PDB file of C-alpha atoms (C1' of nucleotides) in Angstrom:
ATOM      1  CA  MET A   1       2.925   1.735   4.293  1.00 84.00           C
ATOM      2  CA  PRO A   2       2.089   4.007   1.404  1.00 94.00           C
ATOM      3  CA  GLU A   3      -1.629   4.486   0.790  1.00 96.00           C
ATOM      4  CA  LEU A   4      -3.336   7.182  -1.288  1.00 96.00           C
ATOM      5  CA  PRO A   5      -2.143  10.192   0.781  1.00 97.00           C
ATOM      6  CA  GLU A   6       1.454   8.968   0.859  1.00 96.00           C
ATOM      7  CA  VAL A   7       1.484   8.240  -2.875  1.00 97.00           C
ATOM      8  CA  GLU A   8      -0.110  11.635  -3.584  1.00 97.00           C
ATOM      9  CA  THR A   9       2.577  13.310  -1.461  1.00 97.00           C
ATOM     10  CA  ILE A  10       5.248  11.465  -3.417  1.00 97.00           C
ATOM     11  CA  ILE A  11       3.942  12.344  -6.872  1.00 97.00           C
ATOM     12  CA  ARG A  12       3.582  16.044  -5.995  1.00 97.00           C
ATOM     13  CA  GLN A  13       7.212  16.143  -4.900  1.00 97.00           C
ATOM     14  CA  LEU A  14       8.366  14.058  -7.867  1.00 96.00           C
ATOM     15  CA  ARG A  15       6.749  16.509 -10.284  1.00 96.00           C
ATOM     16  CA  GLU A  16       9.001  19.307  -9.012  1.00 93.00           C
ATOM     17  CA  LYS A  17      12.134  17.300  -9.677  1.00 93.00           C
ATOM     18  CA  VAL A  18      11.473  14.857 -12.485  1.00 96.00           C
ATOM     19  CA  VAL A  19       8.961  16.215 -15.016  1.00 97.00           C
ATOM     20  CA  GLY A  20      10.838  17.250 -18.143  1.00 97.00           C
ATOM     21  CA  GLN A  21      13.915  15.275 -17.156  1.00 97.00           C
ATOM     22  CA  VAL A  22      15.528  12.722 -19.456  1.00 98.00           C
ATOM     23  CA  ILE A  23      16.557   9.352 -18.040  1.00 98.00           C
ATOM     24  CA  SER A  24      20.285   8.876 -18.485  1.00 97.00           C
ATOM     25  CA  ASN A  25      20.780   5.548 -16.747  1.00 97.00           C
ATOM     26  CA  VAL A  26      18.933   2.846 -14.805  1.00 97.00           C
ATOM     27  CA  GLN A  27      20.643   0.496 -12.354  1.00 96.00           C
ATOM     28  CA  ILE A  28      18.697  -2.584 -11.321  1.00 96.00           C
ATOM     29  CA  PHE A  29      19.830  -4.515  -8.253  1.00 96.00           C
ATOM     30  CA  ARG A  30      16.714  -6.681  -7.825  1.00 95.00           C
ATOM     31  CA  PRO A  31      15.486  -7.702 -11.290  1.00 95.00           C
ATOM     32  CA  SER A  32      12.580  -9.792  -9.980  1.00 94.00           C
ATOM     33  CA  GLN A  33      10.701  -6.639  -9.007  1.00 96.00           C
ATOM     34  CA  TRP A  34      10.315  -5.653 -12.672  1.00 96.00           C
ATOM     35  CA  LYS A  35       7.068  -7.242 -13.852  1.00 93.00           C
ATOM     36  CA  LEU A  36       6.120  -8.193 -17.427  1.00 89.00           C
ATOM     37  CA  ASN A  37       9.615  -7.120 -18.474  1.00 87.00           C
ATOM     38  CA  ASP A  38      12.970  -8.719 -18.929  1.00 91.00           C
ATOM     39  CA  ALA A  39      14.794  -6.517 -16.423  1.00 93.00           C
ATOM     40  CA  ASN A  40      17.979  -6.838 -18.466  1.00 93.00           C
ATOM     41  CA  GLU A  41      16.350  -4.911 -21.289  1.00 94.00           C
ATOM     42  CA  VAL A  42      14.777  -2.189 -19.144  1.00 96.00           C
ATOM     43  CA  PRO A  43      17.753   0.213 -18.936  1.00 96.00           C
ATOM     44  CA  GLU A  44      18.348   0.330 -22.685  1.00 96.00           C
ATOM     45  CA  LYS A  45      14.634   0.892 -23.280  1.00 96.00           C
ATOM     46  CA  LEU A  46      14.364   3.717 -20.728  1.00 97.00           C
ATOM     47  CA  ILE A  47      17.607   5.587 -21.376  1.00 97.00           C
ATOM     48  CA  GLY A  48      16.964   8.710 -23.438  1.00 98.00           C
ATOM     49  CA  LYS A  49      13.249   8.823 -22.588  1.00 97.00           C
ATOM     50  CA  GLN A  50      11.813  12.045 -21.200  1.00 98.00           C
ATOM     51  CA  ILE A  51       9.312  12.173 -18.314  1.00 98.00           C
ATOM     52  CA  HIS A  52       6.331  14.058 -19.695  1.00 98.00           C
ATOM     53  CA  ARG A  53       3.873  13.743 -16.796  1.00 97.00           C
ATOM     54  CA  ILE A  54       3.489  12.079 -13.399  1.00 97.00           C
ATOM     55  CA  ARG A  55       0.135  10.963 -12.034  1.00 97.00           C
ATOM     56  CA  ARG A  56      -1.453   8.668  -9.460  1.00 96.00           C
ATOM     57  CA  GLN A  57      -3.926   5.851 -10.095  1.00 95.00           C
ATOM     58  CA  GLY A  58      -5.028   4.475  -6.734  1.00 96.00           C
ATOM     59  CA  LYS A  59      -1.730   3.620  -5.093  1.00 96.00           C
ATOM     60  CA  TYR A  60       0.107   3.303  -8.424  1.00 96.00           C
ATOM     61  CA  ILE A  61       2.633   5.950  -9.495  1.00 97.00           C
ATOM     62  CA  VAL A  62       2.450   6.443 -13.257  1.00 96.00           C
ATOM     63  CA  PHE A  63       5.175   8.194 -15.280  1.00 97.00           C
ATOM     64  CA  ASP A  64       4.005   9.119 -18.793  1.00 97.00           C
ATOM     65  CA  LEU A  65       6.961   9.303 -21.151  1.00 97.00           C
ATOM     66  CA  SER A  66       7.168  11.772 -24.025  1.00 96.00           C
ATOM     67  CA  ASP A  67       7.146   8.993 -26.642  1.00 96.00           C
ATOM     68  CA  GLY A  68       3.894   7.537 -25.277  1.00 96.00           C
ATOM     69  CA  GLY A  69       5.481   4.816 -23.142  1.00 96.00           C
ATOM     70  CA  VAL A  70       4.666   4.422 -19.462  1.00 96.00           C
ATOM     71  CA  LEU A  71       6.600   3.556 -16.312  1.00 97.00           C
ATOM     72  CA  ILE A  72       4.471   2.292 -13.409  1.00 97.00           C
ATOM     73  CA  ILE A  73       5.696   1.836  -9.834  1.00 97.00           C
ATOM     74  CA  HIS A  74       3.801   0.344  -6.885  1.00 96.00           C
ATOM     75  CA  LEU A  75       5.467   0.738  -3.481  1.00 96.00           C
ATOM     76  CA  ARG A  76       3.460  -1.961  -1.642  1.00 95.00           C
ATOM     77  CA  MET A  77       4.483  -1.907   2.025  1.00 93.00           C
ATOM     78  CA  THR A  78       8.044  -0.730   2.308  1.00 94.00           C
ATOM     79  CA  GLY A  79       8.834   0.922  -1.007  1.00 96.00           C
ATOM     80  CA  LYS A  80      10.258   4.450  -1.011  1.00 95.00           C
ATOM     81  CA  LEU A  81      11.342   6.828  -3.773  1.00 97.00           C
ATOM     82  CA  ILE A  82      14.164   9.024  -2.535  1.00 95.00           C
ATOM     83  CA  TRP A  83      15.557  11.940  -4.526  1.00 96.00           C
ATOM     84  CA  SER A  84      19.231  12.916  -4.442  1.00 94.00           C
ATOM     85  CA  ASP A  85      20.546  16.101  -6.067  1.00 93.00           C
ATOM     86  CA  ASP A  86      24.114  14.848  -5.874  1.00 88.00           C
ATOM     87  CA  ASP A  87      26.014  11.642  -5.209  1.00 82.00           C
ATOM     88  CA  PHE A  88      24.474   9.291  -2.691  1.00 82.00           C
ATOM     89  CA  GLU A  89      25.443   6.226  -0.722  1.00 82.00           C
ATOM     90  CA  ARG A  90      23.757   3.188  -2.164  1.00 86.00           C
ATOM     91  CA  GLU A  91      22.008   1.537   0.744  1.00 88.00           C
ATOM     92  CA  LYS A  92      21.507  -2.163   1.347  1.00 90.00           C
ATOM     93  CA  TYR A  93      17.876  -2.073   0.207  1.00 94.00           C
ATOM     94  CA  THR A  94      18.227   0.192  -2.811  1.00 96.00           C
ATOM     95  CA  ARG A  95      16.648  -1.991  -5.502  1.00 97.00           C
ATOM     96  CA  THR A  96      16.672   0.245  -8.594  1.00 97.00           C
ATOM     97  CA  VAL A  97      18.176   3.697  -9.278  1.00 97.00           C
ATOM     98  CA  PHE A  98      17.083   6.115 -12.020  1.00 97.00           C
ATOM     99  CA  TYR A  99      19.607   8.749 -13.112  1.00 97.00           C
ATOM    100  CA  PHE A 100      18.705  11.938 -14.988  1.00 97.00           C
ATOM    101  CA  ALA A 101      20.579  13.791 -17.704  1.00 96.00           C
ATOM    102  CA  SER A 102      20.542  17.227 -16.054  1.00 91.00           C
ATOM    103  CA  GLY A 103      21.635  15.847 -12.694  1.00 91.00           C
ATOM    104  CA  GLY A 104      20.014  14.077  -9.772  1.00 95.00           C
ATOM    105  CA  SER A 105      18.804  10.552  -9.221  1.00 96.00           C
ATOM    106  CA  LEU A 106      15.826   8.700  -7.835  1.00 97.00           C
ATOM    107  CA  GLN A 107      16.405   5.677  -5.626  1.00 96.00           C
ATOM    108  CA  PHE A 108      13.728   3.012  -5.344  1.00 97.00           C
ATOM    109  CA  HIS A 109      14.380   1.701  -1.853  1.00 96.00           C
ATOM    110  CA  ASP A 110      12.382  -1.304  -0.620  1.00 96.00           C
ATOM    111  CA  THR A 111      13.280  -3.389   2.427  1.00 94.00           C
ATOM    112  CA  ARG A 112      10.886  -6.277   1.832  1.00 94.00           C
ATOM    113  CA  ALA A 113      11.205  -6.101  -1.925  1.00 94.00           C
ATOM    114  CA  LEU A 114       7.507  -6.594  -2.582  1.00 95.00           C
ATOM    115  CA  GLY A 115       7.147  -3.389  -4.571  1.00 96.00           C
ATOM    116  CA  THR A 116       6.733  -3.689  -8.323  1.00 96.00           C
ATOM    117  CA  LEU A 117       7.982  -1.773 -11.357  1.00 97.00           C
ATOM    118  CA  LEU A 118       6.694  -2.030 -14.899  1.00 95.00           C
ATOM    119  CA  PHE A 119       7.690  -0.472 -18.195  1.00 96.00           C
ATOM    120  CA  LEU A 120       5.253  -0.350 -21.084  1.00 95.00           C
ATOM    121  CA  PRO A 121       6.495   0.768 -24.514  1.00 95.00           C
ATOM    122  CA  PRO A 122       3.994   2.876 -26.505  1.00 94.00           C
ATOM    123  CA  ASP A 123       2.536  -0.126 -28.328  1.00 92.00           C
ATOM    124  CA  ASP A 124       1.777  -1.980 -25.081  1.00 91.00           C
ATOM    125  CA  VAL A 125       0.169   0.850 -23.107  1.00 91.00           C
ATOM    126  CA  GLU A 126      -3.322  -0.127 -24.241  1.00 85.00           C
ATOM    127  CA  LYS A 127      -2.810  -3.742 -23.213  1.00 81.00           C
ATOM    128  CA  TYR A 128      -2.264  -3.086 -19.536  1.00 85.00           C
ATOM    129  CA  SER A 129      -3.686  -0.618 -17.070  1.00 82.00           C
ATOM    130  CA  PRO A 130      -3.814  -0.845 -13.277  1.00 84.00           C
ATOM    131  CA  VAL A 131      -7.372  -1.799 -12.392  1.00 77.00           C
ATOM    132  CA  VAL A 132      -8.586   0.570  -9.714  1.00 83.00           C
ATOM    133  CA  GLY A 133     -11.988   1.595  -8.406  1.00 93.00           C
ATOM    134  CA  LEU A 134     -13.568   4.955  -7.563  1.00 96.00           C
ATOM    135  CA  GLU A 135     -11.080   7.758  -6.951  1.00 97.00           C
ATOM    136  CA  PRO A 136     -12.190   9.487  -3.722  1.00 97.00           C
ATOM    137  CA  LEU A 137     -10.460  12.793  -4.581  1.00 97.00           C
ATOM    138  CA  ASP A 138     -11.779  13.044  -8.160  1.00 96.00           C
ATOM    139  CA  GLU A 139     -14.924  14.685  -9.456  1.00 95.00           C
ATOM    140  CA  SER A 140     -16.158  11.182 -10.287  1.00 93.00           C
ATOM    141  CA  TRP A 141     -16.645  10.638  -6.527  1.00 96.00           C
ATOM    142  CA  THR A 142     -20.394  10.929  -6.032  1.00 96.00           C
ATOM    143  CA  LEU A 143     -22.854   9.611  -3.444  1.00 97.00           C
ATOM    144  CA  GLU A 144     -24.776   7.790  -6.169  1.00 96.00           C
ATOM    145  CA  THR A 145     -21.816   5.783  -7.487  1.00 95.00           C
ATOM    146  CA  LEU A 146     -20.744   4.890  -3.952  1.00 96.00           C
ATOM    147  CA  GLN A 147     -24.266   3.758  -3.056  1.00 96.00           C
ATOM    148  CA  GLU A 148     -24.416   1.589  -6.156  1.00 95.00           C
ATOM    149  CA  ARG A 149     -21.138  -0.159  -5.363  1.00 96.00           C
ATOM    150  CA  ILE A 150     -22.173  -0.688  -1.747  1.00 96.00           C
ATOM    151  CA  LYS A 151     -25.564  -2.165  -2.626  1.00 94.00           C
ATOM    152  CA  ASN A 152     -23.935  -4.739  -4.923  1.00 93.00           C
ATOM    153  CA  SER A 153     -21.444  -5.962  -2.327  1.00 96.00           C
ATOM    154  CA  LYS A 154     -21.664  -8.513   0.455  1.00 95.00           C
ATOM    155  CA  LEU A 155     -18.309  -7.513   1.932  1.00 97.00           C
ATOM    156  CA  ASP A 156     -17.847  -6.264   5.464  1.00 97.00           C
ATOM    157  CA  ALA A 157     -17.145  -2.546   5.773  1.00 97.00           C
ATOM    158  CA  LYS A 158     -13.399  -2.911   6.379  1.00 97.00           C
ATOM    159  CA  SER A 159     -12.869  -5.262   3.420  1.00 96.00           C
ATOM    160  CA  PHE A 160     -14.993  -3.029   1.199  1.00 97.00           C
ATOM    161  CA  LEU A 161     -12.858   0.023   1.927  1.00 97.00           C
ATOM    162  CA  MET A 162      -9.699  -2.015   1.352  1.00 96.00           C
ATOM    163  CA  ASP A 163     -10.860  -3.482  -1.985  1.00 96.00           C
ATOM    164  CA  GLN A 164      -9.010  -1.484  -4.659  1.00 95.00           C
ATOM    165  CA  LYS A 165     -11.581  -2.428  -7.297  1.00 95.00           C
ATOM    166  CA  LYS A 166     -14.311  -0.808  -5.198  1.00 96.00           C
ATOM    167  CA  ILE A 167     -12.508   2.313  -3.971  1.00 97.00           C
ATOM    168  CA  ALA A 168      -8.951   3.171  -4.979  1.00 96.00           C
ATOM    169  CA  GLY A 169      -6.209   4.049  -2.554  1.00 96.00           C
ATOM    170  CA  ILE A 170      -7.396   3.074   0.930  1.00 96.00           C
ATOM    171  CA  GLY A 171      -5.140   0.710   2.906  1.00 95.00           C
ATOM    172  CA  ASN A 172      -5.106  -0.692   6.397  1.00 95.00           C
ATOM    173  CA  ILE A 173      -4.432   2.526   8.324  1.00 95.00           C
ATOM    174  CA  TYR A 174      -6.988   4.797   6.669  1.00 97.00           C
ATOM    175  CA  ALA A 175      -9.654   2.061   6.538  1.00 97.00           C
ATOM    176  CA  SER A 176      -9.669   1.862  10.346  1.00 96.00           C
ATOM    177  CA  GLU A 177      -9.466   5.649  10.756  1.00 97.00           C
ATOM    178  CA  ILE A 178     -12.353   6.291   8.347  1.00 97.00           C
ATOM    179  CA  LEU A 179     -14.614   3.700   9.983  1.00 97.00           C
ATOM    180  CA  PHE A 180     -13.901   5.171  13.426  1.00 97.00           C
ATOM    181  CA  ARG A 181     -14.864   8.653  12.260  1.00 97.00           C
ATOM    182  CA  CYS A 182     -18.058   7.236  10.727  1.00 98.00           C
ATOM    183  CA  GLN A 183     -18.774   5.234  13.916  1.00 98.00           C
ATOM    184  CA  ILE A 184     -19.212   2.076  11.814  1.00 98.00           C
ATOM    185  CA  HIS A 185     -18.119  -1.323  13.172  1.00 97.00           C
ATOM    186  CA  PRO A 186     -15.600  -2.895  10.729  1.00 97.00           C
ATOM    187  CA  GLU A 187     -17.548  -6.179  10.561  1.00 96.00           C
ATOM    188  CA  ARG A 188     -20.823  -4.597   9.445  1.00 96.00           C
ATOM    189  CA  ARG A 189     -21.928  -5.770   6.008  1.00 96.00           C
ATOM    190  CA  VAL A 190     -21.890  -2.750   3.718  1.00 97.00           C
ATOM    191  CA  ASN A 191     -25.175  -3.595   2.037  1.00 95.00           C
ATOM    192  CA  GLU A 192     -26.853  -3.392   5.443  1.00 96.00           C
ATOM    193  CA  LEU A 193     -25.589   0.096   6.241  1.00 97.00           C
ATOM    194  CA  THR A 194     -28.169   2.864   6.659  1.00 97.00           C
ATOM    195  CA  ASP A 195     -28.416   5.755   4.199  1.00 97.00           C
ATOM    196  CA  ALA A 196     -26.985   8.035   6.887  1.00 97.00           C
ATOM    197  CA  GLU A 197     -23.989   5.735   7.347  1.00 97.00           C
ATOM    198  CA  ILE A 198     -23.329   5.595   3.602  1.00 97.00           C
ATOM    199  CA  LYS A 199     -23.540   9.386   3.470  1.00 97.00           C
ATOM    200  CA  SER A 200     -21.057   9.532   6.311  1.00 98.00           C
ATOM    201  CA  LEU A 201     -18.639   7.294   4.389  1.00 98.00           C
ATOM    202  CA  TYR A 202     -19.161   9.410   1.281  1.00 97.00           C
ATOM    203  CA  GLU A 203     -18.070  12.506   3.213  1.00 98.00           C
ATOM    204  CA  GLN A 204     -15.424  11.091   5.549  1.00 98.00           C
ATOM    205  CA  ILE A 205     -13.454   9.081   2.956  1.00 97.00           C
ATOM    206  CA  PRO A 206     -12.309  12.156   0.987  1.00 97.00           C
ATOM    207  CA  PHE A 207     -12.150  14.280   4.144  1.00 98.00           C
ATOM    208  CA  VAL A 208      -9.712  11.945   5.916  1.00 97.00           C
ATOM    209  CA  LEU A 209      -7.640  11.315   2.780  1.00 97.00           C
ATOM    210  CA  ASN A 210      -7.410  15.034   1.975  1.00 97.00           C
ATOM    211  CA  LEU A 211      -6.429  15.823   5.546  1.00 97.00           C
ATOM    212  CA  ALA A 212      -3.715  13.175   5.357  1.00 97.00           C
ATOM    213  CA  VAL A 213      -2.467  14.645   2.062  1.00 97.00           C
ATOM    214  CA  GLU A 214      -2.241  18.055   3.770  1.00 97.00           C
ATOM    215  CA  LYS A 215      -0.194  16.419   6.540  1.00 96.00           C
ATOM    216  CA  MET A 216       1.972  14.756   3.894  1.00 95.00           C
ATOM    217  CA  GLY A 217       1.100  11.208   4.939  1.00 94.00           C
ATOM    218  CA  THR A 218       1.443   8.970   7.964  1.00 94.00           C
ATOM    219  CA  SER A 219       4.823   7.865   9.336  1.00 92.00           C
ATOM    220  CA  LEU A 220       4.148   5.300  12.046  1.00 84.00           C
ATOM    221  CA  GLY A 221       6.655   3.440  14.206  1.00 67.00           C
ATOM    222  CA  ASP A 222      10.270   2.862  13.320  1.00 61.00           C
ATOM    223  CA  GLY A 223       9.800  -0.397  11.463  1.00 67.00           C
ATOM    224  CA  GLN A 224      10.414  -1.222   7.825  1.00 72.00           C
ATOM    225  CA  GLY A 225       7.218   0.336   6.582  1.00 72.00           C
ATOM    226  CA  ASN A 226       7.769   3.753   8.095  1.00 87.00           C
ATOM    227  CA  PHE A 227       6.840   6.222   5.383  1.00 92.00           C
ATOM    228  CA  ARG A 228       9.278   8.807   4.049  1.00 91.00           C
ATOM    229  CA  SER A 229       8.582  11.267   1.273  1.00 91.00           C
ATOM    230  CA  VAL A 230      10.836  11.933  -1.724  1.00 94.00           C
ATOM    231  CA  TYR A 231      13.034  14.206   0.404  1.00 92.00           C
ATOM    232  CA  ASN A 232      13.293  11.509   3.068  1.00 90.00           C
ATOM    233  CA  ILE A 233      11.108  13.348   5.580  1.00 91.00           C
ATOM    234  CA  GLU A 234       8.247  12.045   7.742  1.00 92.00           C
ATOM    235  CA  GLY A 235       4.579  12.901   7.385  1.00 93.00           C
ATOM    236  CA  GLU A 236       2.478  14.338  10.215  1.00 93.00           C
ATOM    237  CA  PHE A 237      -0.829  12.454  10.056  1.00 95.00           C
ATOM    238  CA  GLN A 238       0.245   9.974  12.759  1.00 93.00           C
ATOM    239  CA  LYS A 239      -0.525  12.779  15.228  1.00 93.00           C
ATOM    240  CA  LEU A 240      -4.172  12.596  14.156  1.00 95.00           C
ATOM    241  CA  ILE A 241      -4.516   8.787  14.278  1.00 95.00           C
ATOM    242  CA  ARG A 242      -7.422   7.742  16.510  1.00 96.00           C
ATOM    243  CA  VAL A 243      -7.410   3.933  16.474  1.00 96.00           C
ATOM    244  CA  TYR A 244      -4.774   2.335  14.207  1.00 95.00           C
ATOM    245  CA  GLY A 245      -2.072   0.568  16.225  1.00 93.00           C
ATOM    246  CA  ARG A 246      -3.699   1.571  19.544  1.00 94.00           C
ATOM    247  CA  GLU A 247      -4.885  -1.850  20.777  1.00 93.00           C
ATOM    248  CA  GLY A 248      -5.725  -1.703  24.491  1.00 93.00           C
ATOM    249  CA  GLU A 249      -5.259   2.057  24.723  1.00 93.00           C
ATOM    250  CA  PRO A 250      -8.248   4.241  25.647  1.00 95.00           C
ATOM    251  CA  CYS A 251     -10.535   5.596  22.932  1.00 96.00           C
ATOM    252  CA  PHE A 252     -10.090   9.371  22.652  1.00 96.00           C
ATOM    253  CA  GLU A 253     -13.875   9.777  22.582  1.00 97.00           C
ATOM    254  CA  CYS A 254     -15.165   7.416  25.290  1.00 96.00           C
ATOM    255  CA  GLY A 255     -12.129   5.942  27.062  1.00 96.00           C
ATOM    256  CA  SER A 256     -12.936   2.284  26.436  1.00 95.00           C
ATOM    257  CA  PRO A 257     -10.010   0.195  25.164  1.00 95.00           C
ATOM    258  CA  ILE A 258      -9.372   0.041  21.426  1.00 95.00           C
ATOM    259  CA  ILE A 259      -9.938  -3.474  20.060  1.00 95.00           C
ATOM    260  CA  ARG A 260      -7.898  -5.284  17.419  1.00 94.00           C
ATOM    261  CA  ILE A 261      -9.384  -8.059  15.290  1.00 94.00           C
ATOM    262  CA  LYS A 262      -8.257  -9.859  12.142  1.00 93.00           C
ATOM    263  CA  GLN A 263     -10.227  -9.560   8.916  1.00 94.00           C
ATOM    264  CA  LYS A 264      -8.925 -11.387   5.850  1.00 92.00           C
ATOM    265  CA  GLY A 265      -5.601 -11.726   7.620  1.00 89.00           C
ATOM    266  CA  ARG A 266      -5.296  -7.980   8.279  1.00 93.00           C
ATOM    267  CA  SER A 267      -5.499  -6.156  11.586  1.00 94.00           C
ATOM    268  CA  SER A 268      -8.493  -3.892  12.119  1.00 95.00           C
ATOM    269  CA  TYR A 269      -8.602  -1.449  15.019  1.00 96.00           C
ATOM    270  CA  PHE A 270     -11.818   0.027  16.370  1.00 96.00           C
ATOM    271  CA  CYS A 271     -13.686   1.226  19.449  1.00 96.00           C
ATOM    272  CA  GLY A 272     -16.298  -1.350  20.473  1.00 95.00           C
ATOM    273  CA  LYS A 273     -18.384   1.334  22.155  1.00 97.00           C
ATOM    274  CA  CYS A 274     -18.250   4.141  19.574  1.00 97.00           C
ATOM    275  CA  GLN A 275     -18.563   1.928  16.481  1.00 97.00           C
ATOM    276  CA  ARG A 276     -21.775  -0.039  15.941  1.00 94.00           C
TER     277      ARG A 276
ATOM    278  C1'  DA B   1     -19.220 -12.200 -11.195  1.00 78.47           C
ATOM    279  C1'  DA B   2     -17.794 -11.737  -6.632  1.00 78.47           C
ATOM    280  C1'  DT B   3     -15.130 -13.285  -3.067  1.00 78.47           C
ATOM    281  C1'  DC B   4     -11.602 -16.131  -0.620  1.00 78.47           C
ATOM    282  C1'  DG B   5      -6.995 -18.176   0.441  1.00 78.47           C
ATOM    283  C1'  DT B   6      -2.213 -18.306  -0.799  1.00 78.47           C
ATOM    284  C1'  DT B   7       1.958 -16.296  -2.155  1.00 78.47           C
ATOM    285  C1'  DC B   8       5.682 -13.003  -2.490  1.00 78.47           C
ATOM    286  C1'  DC B   9       9.713 -10.796   1.146  1.00 78.47           C
ATOM    287  C1'  DT B  10      12.636  -9.686   5.258  1.00 78.47           C
ATOM    288  C1'  DG B  11      13.441  -7.352   9.841  1.00 78.47           C
ATOM    289  C1'  DA B  12      11.580  -7.371  14.394  1.00 78.47           C
ATOM    290  C1'  DT B  13       9.933  -9.847  18.032  1.00 78.47           C
ATOM    291  C1'  DA B  14       8.510 -13.764  20.961  1.00 78.47           C
ATOM    292  C1'  DG B  15       9.441 -18.173  22.765  1.00 78.47           C
ATOM    293  C1'  DC B  16      12.357 -21.895  24.112  1.00 78.47           C
TER     294       DC B  16
ATOM    295  C1'  DT C   1      23.033 -16.854  24.194  1.00 78.47           C
ATOM    296  C1'  DG C   2      21.403 -18.370  20.001  1.00 78.47           C
ATOM    297  C1'  DC C   3      18.281 -20.522  17.432  1.00 78.47           C
ATOM    298  C1'  DT C   4      13.557 -21.055  15.208  1.00 78.47           C
ATOM    299  C1'  DA C   5       8.785 -19.644  14.396  1.00 78.47           C
ATOM    300  C1'  DT C   6       5.602 -16.063  13.709  1.00 78.47           C
ATOM    301  C1'  DC C   7       4.067 -11.648  12.216  1.00 78.47           C
ATOM    302  C1'  DA C   8       3.308  -7.408   9.344  1.00 78.47           C
ATOM    303  C1'  DG C   9       1.321  -5.813   4.946  1.00 78.47           C
ATOM    304  C1'  DG C  10      -0.919  -4.956  -0.769  1.00 78.47           C
ATOM    305  C1'  DA C  11      -2.268  -7.072  -4.599  1.00 78.47           C
ATOM    306  C1'  DA C  12      -1.756 -10.822  -8.238  1.00 78.47           C
ATOM    307  C1'  DC C  13      -3.267 -15.195  -8.882  1.00 78.47           C
ATOM    308  C1'  DG C  14      -5.917 -19.390  -8.949  1.00 78.47           C
ATOM    309  C1'  DA C  15      -9.791 -21.601  -6.872  1.00 78.47           C
ATOM    310  C1'  DT C  16     -14.575 -21.632  -5.507  1.00 78.47           C
TER     311       DT C  16
END
DNA sequence: AATCGTTCCTGATAGC
DNA sequence: TGCTATCAGGAACGAT
């Protein structure tokens, strides 16, 4: 499932292939995934537009077009963006394909079809922007701003990390991994954390996310959500996973079995001995 | 204003 | 064997 490191990996690879390119065609096989748009009108509005810049906002992929318009894609759980230099076989779950004037195409592939796409013409850009919280890899990431957000929240630590309006980009895998490295129990209320624990979060959140970017993301299991980058290759961070998906297996630090609980309907994995 | 529960979707898996 | 029920997950949405 693409979280910040996976989306960052994707946009870095997309920049090599797509910036400066002009969209020559758009094929839409699942119109319902286009939000706030009549999908029928999307191709004619996008054809001829040049990709000026590609950036990431939380887990959103944002394409800035040369005329001031914006294309926004969110991959949710199973979305993938796969580049092809030449002809390709359209797969069963290819939902939208973007073609480019100087050759090549980008397939939006999404098994569960929960991903979303959105086109904003120049006049509408101001009306809509993905609402995301602190960016852990930006200069705006400071101990003071994190402390302030934590003090004003009654959420448990896991839910706090997952809340995109608090911190942008952390999903289920990295939330568990970060809390393990900070030795914080996922059910602790954030506004009851010690200063040392908040400092640990402040340092470990960008550390873990940066490390995962270096490893080009996490590709776990062989299920629908298994991450692939733009060139259809796996990441390497799964080799560094300490707790996620390891229920019942021994903690690498102390040997006691990793525990799985549900918080807000999501699985959390942690070591009951190492995390307090 | 902050937080909670429901909904979207489909392949894999468990249970009968 | 073949069917049905449940689960996984992020975020928009409406309710509290």
